[in-house]
Amino acid sequence: MQTINGIYLQGKELEEFKERAIKSSKFEELLEAINDLLGDDDLTKEQLLIEYGYKGDIELEKDYVVSASQIVLGNESKTARIVYRELKDLDVPESFKLQGQVLTPDKADSRHLLGISFTSEGELEIDSIHTDYPDTELPDITEPLPDDPNYVPQDTENYAEPKEKKGVAITKAWWTSNGCLPGGYQHCGGNCGYGLKHGGKKPINYTDSCCVLHDRCYGSKTKNCKCDSMLIKCVRNEITWATFAIRLYFGPKGC
């Protein structure tokens, strides 16, 4: 599984993507839940700022590629965040496409990081991610994604190796089967982690820690499909493109 190529969205395409996100079926319910958690700081759709929009191709299996898009919206104080995703020609539950994060003070004036998602039946779920979060803003989700101005969805002839195309270098595969996930990950990715060829240092974030548990589960007598389910549950409140790809790849398989 790998993200082959993609591009950050800009201009009209990005604004239209935001409008589709706001009009999605569960958006109002998610925004209401966020406002309940924020208390006095009521957040409206008009106040939502775009953190980034991105579209790219994810190769799930050999010769099976899906095109996906993701937009991340948030408030000015960076205490609320919503992510909306679209997938072309891939049937996934509506609940897979929308989730959020909120950073809210608790009674002791410390900050509580919460994740908001939907079950496969469409029911809202709120999970505690961190009960004593040390920062005043939500975690940074910047990632080193391919950004090719000549990106064409499912342009498979350019997948195999980096090459020149109209004077722009095609970015190497973002997630390869024999290395670590770019961006400093030490355990996410094929052949990446303790005792493997790549990585193996201290996990850089929560997602990386989930990958450690996944590796250890694979090394035990537990069925791999159960390990995959554990990984999906572990990363379900993370909203980076990396965890989007993880959920897309491991999630639908089941035992």
PDB file of C-alpha atoms in Angstrom:
ATOM      1  CA  MET A   1       0.000   0.000   0.000  1.00  0.00           C
ATOM      2  CA  GLN A   2       1.332   3.398  -0.909  1.00  0.00           C
ATOM      3  CA  THR A   3       0.318   6.926  -1.756  1.00  0.00           C
ATOM      4  CA  ILE A   4       1.722   7.345  -5.233  1.00  0.00           C
ATOM      5  CA  ASN A   5       1.186  10.970  -6.071  1.00  0.00           C
ATOM      6  CA  GLY A   6      -1.059  13.920  -5.329  1.00  0.00           C
ATOM      7  CA  ILE A   7      -1.418  17.667  -4.994  1.00  0.00           C
ATOM      8  CA  TYR A   8      -2.502  20.250  -2.434  1.00  0.00           C
ATOM      9  CA  LEU A   9      -5.750  21.907  -3.494  1.00  0.00           C
ATOM     10  CA  GLN A  10      -5.978  25.640  -4.078  1.00  0.00           C
ATOM     11  CA  GLY A  11      -8.366  28.346  -5.240  1.00  0.00           C
ATOM     12  CA  LYS A  12     -11.825  27.513  -6.551  1.00  0.00           C
ATOM     13  CA  GLU A  13     -11.338  23.757  -6.302  1.00  0.00           C
ATOM     14  CA  LEU A  14     -10.485  24.076  -2.603  1.00  0.00           C
ATOM     15  CA  GLU A  15     -13.443  26.374  -1.858  1.00  0.00           C
ATOM     16  CA  GLU A  16     -15.852  24.038  -3.665  1.00  0.00           C
ATOM     17  CA  PHE A  17     -14.506  21.121  -1.652  1.00  0.00           C
ATOM     18  CA  LYS A  18     -15.190  23.073   1.549  1.00  0.00           C
ATOM     19  CA  GLU A  19     -18.781  23.664   0.444  1.00  0.00           C
ATOM     20  CA  ARG A  20     -19.304  19.956  -0.211  1.00  0.00           C
ATOM     21  CA  ALA A  21     -17.916  19.169   3.232  1.00  0.00           C
ATOM     22  CA  ILE A  22     -20.291  21.607   4.926  1.00  0.00           C
ATOM     23  CA  LYS A  23     -23.249  20.151   3.008  1.00  0.00           C
ATOM     24  CA  SER A  24     -22.395  16.521   3.861  1.00  0.00           C
ATOM     25  CA  SER A  25     -25.089  14.603   5.714  1.00  0.00           C
ATOM     26  CA  LYS A  26     -23.439  14.403   9.148  1.00  0.00           C
ATOM     27  CA  PHE A  27     -21.711  17.792   9.209  1.00  0.00           C
ATOM     28  CA  GLU A  28     -24.364  19.661  11.205  1.00  0.00           C
ATOM     29  CA  GLU A  29     -24.445  16.925  13.835  1.00  0.00           C
ATOM     30  CA  LEU A  30     -20.661  16.967  14.179  1.00  0.00           C
ATOM     31  CA  LEU A  31     -20.531  20.765  14.429  1.00  0.00           C
ATOM     32  CA  GLU A  32     -23.237  20.732  17.110  1.00  0.00           C
ATOM     33  CA  ALA A  33     -21.231  18.202  19.132  1.00  0.00           C
ATOM     34  CA  ILE A  34     -18.117  20.376  18.822  1.00  0.00           C
ATOM     35  CA  ASN A  35     -20.019  23.429  20.054  1.00  0.00           C
ATOM     36  CA  ASP A  36     -21.364  21.479  23.023  1.00  0.00           C
ATOM     37  CA  LEU A  37     -17.797  20.583  23.970  1.00  0.00           C
ATOM     38  CA  LEU A  38     -16.435  24.102  23.419  1.00  0.00           C
ATOM     39  CA  GLY A  39     -19.070  25.630  25.688  1.00  0.00           C
ATOM     40  CA  ASP A  40     -19.330  29.394  25.205  1.00  0.00           C
ATOM     41  CA  ASP A  41     -17.241  29.513  22.027  1.00  0.00           C
ATOM     42  CA  ASP A  42     -19.964  28.669  19.513  1.00  0.00           C
ATOM     43  CA  LEU A  43     -18.414  27.862  16.153  1.00  0.00           C
ATOM     44  CA  THR A  44     -20.379  28.538  12.959  1.00  0.00           C
ATOM     45  CA  LYS A  45     -19.809  27.161   9.478  1.00  0.00           C
ATOM     46  CA  GLU A  46     -18.837  30.650   8.328  1.00  0.00           C
ATOM     47  CA  GLN A  47     -16.052  30.814  10.923  1.00  0.00           C
ATOM     48  CA  LEU A  48     -14.379  27.622   9.769  1.00  0.00           C
ATOM     49  CA  LEU A  49     -10.951  28.170   8.251  1.00  0.00           C
ATOM     50  CA  ILE A  50      -9.249  25.836   5.789  1.00  0.00           C
ATOM     51  CA  GLU A  51      -6.066  24.247   7.147  1.00  0.00           C
ATOM     52  CA  TYR A  52      -5.433  22.376   3.907  1.00  0.00           C
ATOM     53  CA  GLY A  53      -7.048  20.363   1.151  1.00  0.00           C
ATOM     54  CA  TYR A  54      -5.379  17.471  -0.629  1.00  0.00           C
ATOM     55  CA  LYS A  55      -6.119  14.856  -3.264  1.00  0.00           C
ATOM     56  CA  GLY A  56      -4.034  11.858  -4.203  1.00  0.00           C
ATOM     57  CA  ASP A  57      -3.929   8.231  -5.287  1.00  0.00           C
ATOM     58  CA  ILE A  58      -3.580   5.346  -2.847  1.00  0.00           C
ATOM     59  CA  GLU A  59      -2.574   1.956  -4.185  1.00  0.00           C
ATOM     60  CA  LEU A  60      -4.374  -0.563  -1.963  1.00  0.00           C
ATOM     61  CA  GLU A  61      -3.215  -3.652  -3.810  1.00  0.00           C
ATOM     62  CA  LYS A  62      -1.144  -4.268  -6.924  1.00  0.00           C
ATOM     63  CA  ASP A  63      -2.957  -2.682  -9.878  1.00  0.00           C
ATOM     64  CA  TYR A  64      -5.794  -1.490  -7.611  1.00  0.00           C
ATOM     65  CA  VAL A  65      -5.646   2.265  -7.105  1.00  0.00           C
ATOM     66  CA  VAL A  66      -8.233   4.588  -5.576  1.00  0.00           C
ATOM     67  CA  SER A  67      -8.347   8.365  -5.767  1.00  0.00           C
ATOM     68  CA  ALA A  68      -9.162  10.185  -2.544  1.00  0.00           C
ATOM     69  CA  SER A  69      -9.463  13.748  -1.265  1.00  0.00           C
ATOM     70  CA  GLN A  70      -9.301  15.236   2.214  1.00  0.00           C
ATOM     71  CA  ILE A  71      -9.987  18.701   3.597  1.00  0.00           C
ATOM     72  CA  VAL A  72      -9.208  19.876   7.127  1.00  0.00           C
ATOM     73  CA  LEU A  73     -11.178  22.767   8.638  1.00  0.00           C
ATOM     74  CA  GLY A  74     -10.690  24.464  11.991  1.00  0.00           C
ATOM     75  CA  ASN A  75     -11.373  27.496  14.152  1.00  0.00           C
ATOM     76  CA  GLU A  76      -9.050  30.476  14.568  1.00  0.00           C
ATOM     77  CA  SER A  77      -7.940  29.477  18.070  1.00  0.00           C
ATOM     78  CA  LYS A  78      -7.000  25.986  16.809  1.00  0.00           C
ATOM     79  CA  THR A  79      -9.072  24.222  19.453  1.00  0.00           C
ATOM     80  CA  ALA A  80     -11.500  22.562  17.022  1.00  0.00           C
ATOM     81  CA  ARG A  81     -10.866  20.675  13.813  1.00  0.00           C
ATOM     82  CA  ILE A  82     -13.051  18.847  11.280  1.00  0.00           C
ATOM     83  CA  VAL A  83     -11.853  16.553   8.511  1.00  0.00           C
ATOM     84  CA  TYR A  84     -13.965  15.530   5.527  1.00  0.00           C
ATOM     85  CA  ARG A  85     -12.968  12.944   2.923  1.00  0.00           C
ATOM     86  CA  GLU A  86     -14.176  11.863  -0.483  1.00  0.00           C
ATOM     87  CA  LEU A  87     -13.309   8.638  -2.256  1.00  0.00           C
ATOM     88  CA  LYS A  88     -13.839   8.004  -5.939  1.00  0.00           C
ATOM     89  CA  ASP A  89     -15.295   4.652  -7.001  1.00  0.00           C
ATOM     90  CA  LEU A  90     -14.919   3.086  -3.544  1.00  0.00           C
ATOM     91  CA  ASP A  91     -17.919   2.174  -1.418  1.00  0.00           C
ATOM     92  CA  VAL A  92     -17.282   3.085   2.238  1.00  0.00           C
ATOM     93  CA  PRO A  93     -19.719   4.078   4.996  1.00  0.00           C
ATOM     94  CA  GLU A  94     -20.655   7.753   5.152  1.00  0.00           C
ATOM     95  CA  SER A  95     -19.354   7.747   8.725  1.00  0.00           C
ATOM     96  CA  PHE A  96     -15.844   7.011   7.426  1.00  0.00           C
ATOM     97  CA  LYS A  97     -15.721  10.370   5.699  1.00  0.00           C
ATOM     98  CA  LEU A  98     -16.175  12.769   8.612  1.00  0.00           C
ATOM     99  CA  GLN A  99     -14.561  13.183  12.028  1.00  0.00           C
ATOM    100  CA  GLY A 100     -13.315  15.870  14.381  1.00  0.00           C
ATOM    101  CA  GLN A 101     -11.072  16.847  17.267  1.00  0.00           C
ATOM    102  CA  VAL A 102     -11.695  19.280  20.115  1.00  0.00           C
ATOM    103  CA  LEU A 103      -9.395  20.717  22.756  1.00  0.00           C
ATOM    104  CA  THR A 104     -11.412  21.817  25.763  1.00  0.00           C
ATOM    105  CA  PRO A 105     -10.529  22.824  29.356  1.00  0.00           C
ATOM    106  CA  ASP A 106     -11.704  20.596  32.178  1.00  0.00           C
ATOM    107  CA  LYS A 107     -12.575  21.509  35.760  1.00  0.00           C
ATOM    108  CA  ALA A 108      -8.918  21.642  36.816  1.00  0.00           C
ATOM    109  CA  ASP A 109      -7.984  24.106  34.027  1.00  0.00           C
ATOM    110  CA  SER A 110      -5.981  21.481  32.186  1.00  0.00           C
ATOM    111  CA  ARG A 111      -6.820  20.735  28.569  1.00  0.00           C
ATOM    112  CA  HIS A 112      -8.707  17.684  27.388  1.00  0.00           C
ATOM    113  CA  LEU A 113      -8.151  16.397  23.837  1.00  0.00           C
ATOM    114  CA  LEU A 114     -11.226  14.643  22.459  1.00  0.00           C
ATOM    115  CA  GLY A 115     -11.920  12.774  19.235  1.00  0.00           C
ATOM    116  CA  ILE A 116     -15.339  12.739  17.565  1.00  0.00           C
ATOM    117  CA  SER A 117     -16.346  10.114  15.040  1.00  0.00           C
ATOM    118  CA  PHE A 118     -19.312   8.097  13.808  1.00  0.00           C
ATOM    119  CA  THR A 119     -19.955   4.382  14.054  1.00  0.00           C
ATOM    120  CA  SER A 120     -20.773   2.325  10.965  1.00  0.00           C
ATOM    121  CA  GLU A 121     -24.422   2.718  12.012  1.00  0.00           C
ATOM    122  CA  GLY A 122     -24.046   6.504  11.984  1.00  0.00           C
ATOM    123  CA  GLU A 123     -24.066   7.028  15.753  1.00  0.00           C
ATOM    124  CA  LEU A 124     -21.904   9.818  17.171  1.00  0.00           C
ATOM    125  CA  GLU A 125     -19.002   8.774  19.406  1.00  0.00           C
ATOM    126  CA  ILE A 126     -16.761  10.951  21.575  1.00  0.00           C
ATOM    127  CA  ASP A 127     -13.471   9.494  22.783  1.00  0.00           C
ATOM    128  CA  SER A 128     -10.881  10.823  25.195  1.00  0.00           C
ATOM    129  CA  ILE A 129      -7.473  11.025  23.503  1.00  0.00           C
ATOM    130  CA  HIS A 130      -5.509  12.909  26.177  1.00  0.00           C
ATOM    131  CA  THR A 131      -6.838  13.982  29.597  1.00  0.00           C
ATOM    132  CA  ASP A 132      -4.010  16.398  30.412  1.00  0.00           C
ATOM    133  CA  TYR A 133      -2.933  17.751  27.045  1.00  0.00           C
ATOM    134  CA  PRO A 134       0.130  20.021  27.422  1.00  0.00           C
ATOM    135  CA  ASP A 135      -0.501  22.560  24.627  1.00  0.00           C
ATOM    136  CA  THR A 136      -3.099  25.273  24.003  1.00  0.00           C
ATOM    137  CA  GLU A 137      -3.614  24.245  20.361  1.00  0.00           C
ATOM    138  CA  LEU A 138      -4.505  20.991  18.642  1.00  0.00           C
ATOM    139  CA  PRO A 139      -1.619  18.797  17.415  1.00  0.00           C
ATOM    140  CA  ASP A 140       0.146  19.822  14.227  1.00  0.00           C
ATOM    141  CA  ILE A 141      -0.844  17.499  11.370  1.00  0.00           C
ATOM    142  CA  THR A 142       1.621  18.741   8.744  1.00  0.00           C
ATOM    143  CA  GLU A 143       2.890  15.895   6.541  1.00  0.00           C
ATOM    144  CA  PRO A 144       5.424  15.695   3.686  1.00  0.00           C
ATOM    145  CA  LEU A 145       2.903  14.692   1.011  1.00  0.00           C
ATOM    146  CA  PRO A 146       3.674  14.588  -2.722  1.00  0.00           C
ATOM    147  CA  ASP A 147       2.735  17.905  -4.346  1.00  0.00           C
ATOM    148  CA  ASP A 148       2.924  17.487  -8.121  1.00  0.00           C
ATOM    149  CA  PRO A 149       1.318  20.330 -10.136  1.00  0.00           C
ATOM    150  CA  ASN A 150       0.881  17.900 -13.041  1.00  0.00           C
ATOM    151  CA  TYR A 151      -0.857  15.244 -10.946  1.00  0.00           C
ATOM    152  CA  VAL A 152      -3.515  13.324 -12.870  1.00  0.00           C
ATOM    153  CA  PRO A 153      -5.725  10.916 -10.858  1.00  0.00           C
ATOM    154  CA  GLN A 154      -4.874   7.278 -11.543  1.00  0.00           C
ATOM    155  CA  ASP A 155      -2.201   8.125 -14.105  1.00  0.00           C
ATOM    156  CA  THR A 156      -0.769   4.648 -13.617  1.00  0.00           C
ATOM    157  CA  GLU A 157       1.976   4.880 -16.222  1.00  0.00           C
ATOM    158  CA  ASN A 158       3.849   7.209 -13.873  1.00  0.00           C
ATOM    159  CA  TYR A 159       3.560   5.057 -10.741  1.00  0.00           C
ATOM    160  CA  ALA A 160       6.536   2.744 -10.953  1.00  0.00           C
ATOM    161  CA  GLU A 161       9.530   5.091 -10.674  1.00  0.00           C
ATOM    162  CA  PRO A 162      10.124   8.829 -10.282  1.00  0.00           C
ATOM    163  CA  LYS A 163      10.441  10.444 -13.699  1.00  0.00           C
ATOM    164  CA  GLU A 164      10.370  13.817 -15.373  1.00  0.00           C
ATOM    165  CA  LYS A 165       6.982  14.932 -16.628  1.00  0.00           C
ATOM    166  CA  LYS A 166       6.607  18.358 -18.223  1.00  0.00           C
ATOM    167  CA  GLY A 167       9.712  19.500 -16.385  1.00  0.00           C
ATOM    168  CA  VAL A 168       8.429  18.536 -12.910  1.00  0.00           C
ATOM    169  CA  ALA A 169       9.891  15.621 -10.989  1.00  0.00           C
ATOM    170  CA  ILE A 170       7.256  13.083  -9.943  1.00  0.00           C
ATOM    171  CA  THR A 171       7.573  12.469  -6.212  1.00  0.00           C
ATOM    172  CA  LYS A 172       8.696   9.032  -5.096  1.00  0.00           C
ATOM    173  CA  ALA A 173       6.059   6.784  -3.562  1.00  0.00           C
ATOM    174  CA  TRP A 174       5.043   8.298  -0.251  1.00  0.00           C
ATOM    175  CA  TRP A 175       4.452   4.984   1.484  1.00  0.00           C
ATOM    176  CA  THR A 176       6.547   2.098   0.271  1.00  0.00           C
ATOM    177  CA  SER A 177       6.338  -1.567   1.167  1.00  0.00           C
ATOM    178  CA  ASN A 178       9.947  -1.723   2.337  1.00  0.00           C
ATOM    179  CA  GLY A 179      10.504   1.429   4.385  1.00  0.00           C
ATOM    180  CA  CYS A 180       9.066   3.870   6.902  1.00  0.00           C
ATOM    181  CA  LEU A 181       6.313   6.365   6.361  1.00  0.00           C
ATOM    182  CA  PRO A 182       8.020   9.683   5.496  1.00  0.00           C
ATOM    183  CA  GLY A 183       7.811  12.478   8.023  1.00  0.00           C
ATOM    184  CA  GLY A 184      10.006  10.952  10.703  1.00  0.00           C
ATOM    185  CA  TYR A 185       7.935   7.845  11.437  1.00  0.00           C
ATOM    186  CA  GLN A 186       9.889   5.048  13.096  1.00  0.00           C
ATOM    187  CA  HIS A 187       7.356   2.211  13.072  1.00  0.00           C
ATOM    188  CA  CYS A 188       4.662   2.919  10.457  1.00  0.00           C
ATOM    189  CA  GLY A 189       5.401   1.250   7.146  1.00  0.00           C
ATOM    190  CA  GLY A 190       6.570  -2.081   5.774  1.00  0.00           C
ATOM    191  CA  ASN A 191       9.926  -3.286   7.150  1.00  0.00           C
ATOM    192  CA  CYS A 192       9.943  -0.352   9.580  1.00  0.00           C
ATOM    193  CA  GLY A 193      10.273  -0.732  13.356  1.00  0.00           C
ATOM    194  CA  TYR A 194      12.180  -2.488  16.115  1.00  0.00           C
ATOM    195  CA  GLY A 195      14.422  -5.210  14.687  1.00  0.00           C
ATOM    196  CA  LEU A 196      13.577  -4.337  11.095  1.00  0.00           C
ATOM    197  CA  LYS A 197      15.647  -2.731   8.357  1.00  0.00           C
ATOM    198  CA  HIS A 198      14.315   0.809   8.815  1.00  0.00           C
ATOM    199  CA  GLY A 199      13.306   2.978  11.766  1.00  0.00           C
ATOM    200  CA  GLY A 200      13.120   1.438  15.208  1.00  0.00           C
ATOM    201  CA  LYS A 201      13.715   4.530  17.319  1.00  0.00           C
ATOM    202  CA  LYS A 202      11.284   6.063  19.807  1.00  0.00           C
ATOM    203  CA  PRO A 203       7.787   6.511  18.313  1.00  0.00           C
ATOM    204  CA  ILE A 204       7.341  10.117  17.178  1.00  0.00           C
ATOM    205  CA  ASN A 205       3.622  10.408  17.937  1.00  0.00           C
ATOM    206  CA  TYR A 206       0.511   8.494  18.903  1.00  0.00           C
ATOM    207  CA  THR A 207       0.064   6.994  15.437  1.00  0.00           C
ATOM    208  CA  ASP A 208       3.619   5.674  15.506  1.00  0.00           C
ATOM    209  CA  SER A 209       2.896   4.079  18.900  1.00  0.00           C
ATOM    210  CA  CYS A 210      -0.143   2.357  17.395  1.00  0.00           C
ATOM    211  CA  CYS A 211       2.136   0.934  14.697  1.00  0.00           C
ATOM    212  CA  VAL A 212       4.439  -0.456  17.418  1.00  0.00           C
ATOM    213  CA  LEU A 213       1.498  -2.324  18.926  1.00  0.00           C
ATOM    214  CA  HIS A 214       0.488  -3.541  15.473  1.00  0.00           C
ATOM    215  CA  ASP A 215       3.993  -4.895  14.798  1.00  0.00           C
ATOM    216  CA  ARG A 216       4.050  -6.701  18.140  1.00  0.00           C
ATOM    217  CA  CYS A 217       0.618  -8.138  17.501  1.00  0.00           C
ATOM    218  CA  TYR A 218       1.769  -9.499  14.131  1.00  0.00           C
ATOM    219  CA  GLY A 219       4.710 -11.113  15.929  1.00  0.00           C
ATOM    220  CA  SER A 220       2.409 -12.916  18.356  1.00  0.00           C
ATOM    221  CA  LYS A 221       0.042 -15.833  17.785  1.00  0.00           C
ATOM    222  CA  THR A 222      -2.873 -13.451  17.253  1.00  0.00           C
ATOM    223  CA  LYS A 223      -4.583 -13.580  13.871  1.00  0.00           C
ATOM    224  CA  ASN A 224      -3.372 -10.769  11.642  1.00  0.00           C
ATOM    225  CA  CYS A 225      -6.930  -9.627  10.989  1.00  0.00           C
ATOM    226  CA  LYS A 226      -7.445  -9.070  14.723  1.00  0.00           C
ATOM    227  CA  CYS A 227      -4.213  -7.070  14.824  1.00  0.00           C
ATOM    228  CA  ASP A 228      -5.494  -4.961  11.936  1.00  0.00           C
ATOM    229  CA  SER A 229      -8.750  -4.305  13.788  1.00  0.00           C
ATOM    230  CA  MET A 230      -6.759  -3.223  16.837  1.00  0.00           C
ATOM    231  CA  LEU A 231      -4.717  -0.824  14.695  1.00  0.00           C
ATOM    232  CA  ILE A 232      -7.849   0.733  13.197  1.00  0.00           C
ATOM    233  CA  LYS A 233      -9.315   1.264  16.657  1.00  0.00           C
ATOM    234  CA  CYS A 234      -6.035   2.745  17.879  1.00  0.00           C
ATOM    235  CA  VAL A 235      -5.757   5.380  15.120  1.00  0.00           C
ATOM    236  CA  ARG A 236      -9.427   6.138  14.615  1.00  0.00           C
ATOM    237  CA  ASN A 237      -9.217   9.567  16.280  1.00  0.00           C
ATOM    238  CA  GLU A 238      -6.158  10.641  14.287  1.00  0.00           C
ATOM    239  CA  ILE A 239      -6.995  12.762  11.233  1.00  0.00           C
ATOM    240  CA  THR A 240      -3.827  12.941   9.150  1.00  0.00           C
ATOM    241  CA  TRP A 241      -3.614  11.628   5.596  1.00  0.00           C
ATOM    242  CA  ALA A 242      -1.363   8.883   6.992  1.00  0.00           C
ATOM    243  CA  THR A 243      -4.058   7.476   9.257  1.00  0.00           C
ATOM    244  CA  PHE A 244      -6.601   7.932   6.464  1.00  0.00           C
ATOM    245  CA  ALA A 245      -4.473   5.595   4.338  1.00  0.00           C
ATOM    246  CA  ILE A 246      -4.057   3.168   7.257  1.00  0.00           C
ATOM    247  CA  ARG A 247      -7.806   3.003   7.846  1.00  0.00           C
ATOM    248  CA  LEU A 248      -8.504   2.655   4.135  1.00  0.00           C
ATOM    249  CA  TYR A 249      -6.009  -0.176   3.724  1.00  0.00           C
ATOM    250  CA  PHE A 250      -6.591  -2.196   6.896  1.00  0.00           C
ATOM    251  CA  GLY A 251     -10.155  -1.274   7.769  1.00  0.00           C
ATOM    252  CA  PRO A 252     -12.375  -3.034   5.220  1.00  0.00           C
ATOM    253  CA  LYS A 253     -10.680  -6.447   5.471  1.00  0.00           C
ATOM    254  CA  GLY A 254     -12.158  -7.817   8.695  1.00  0.00           C
ATOM    255  CA  CYS A 255     -11.620 -11.345  10.052  1.00  0.00           C
TER     256      CYS A 255
END
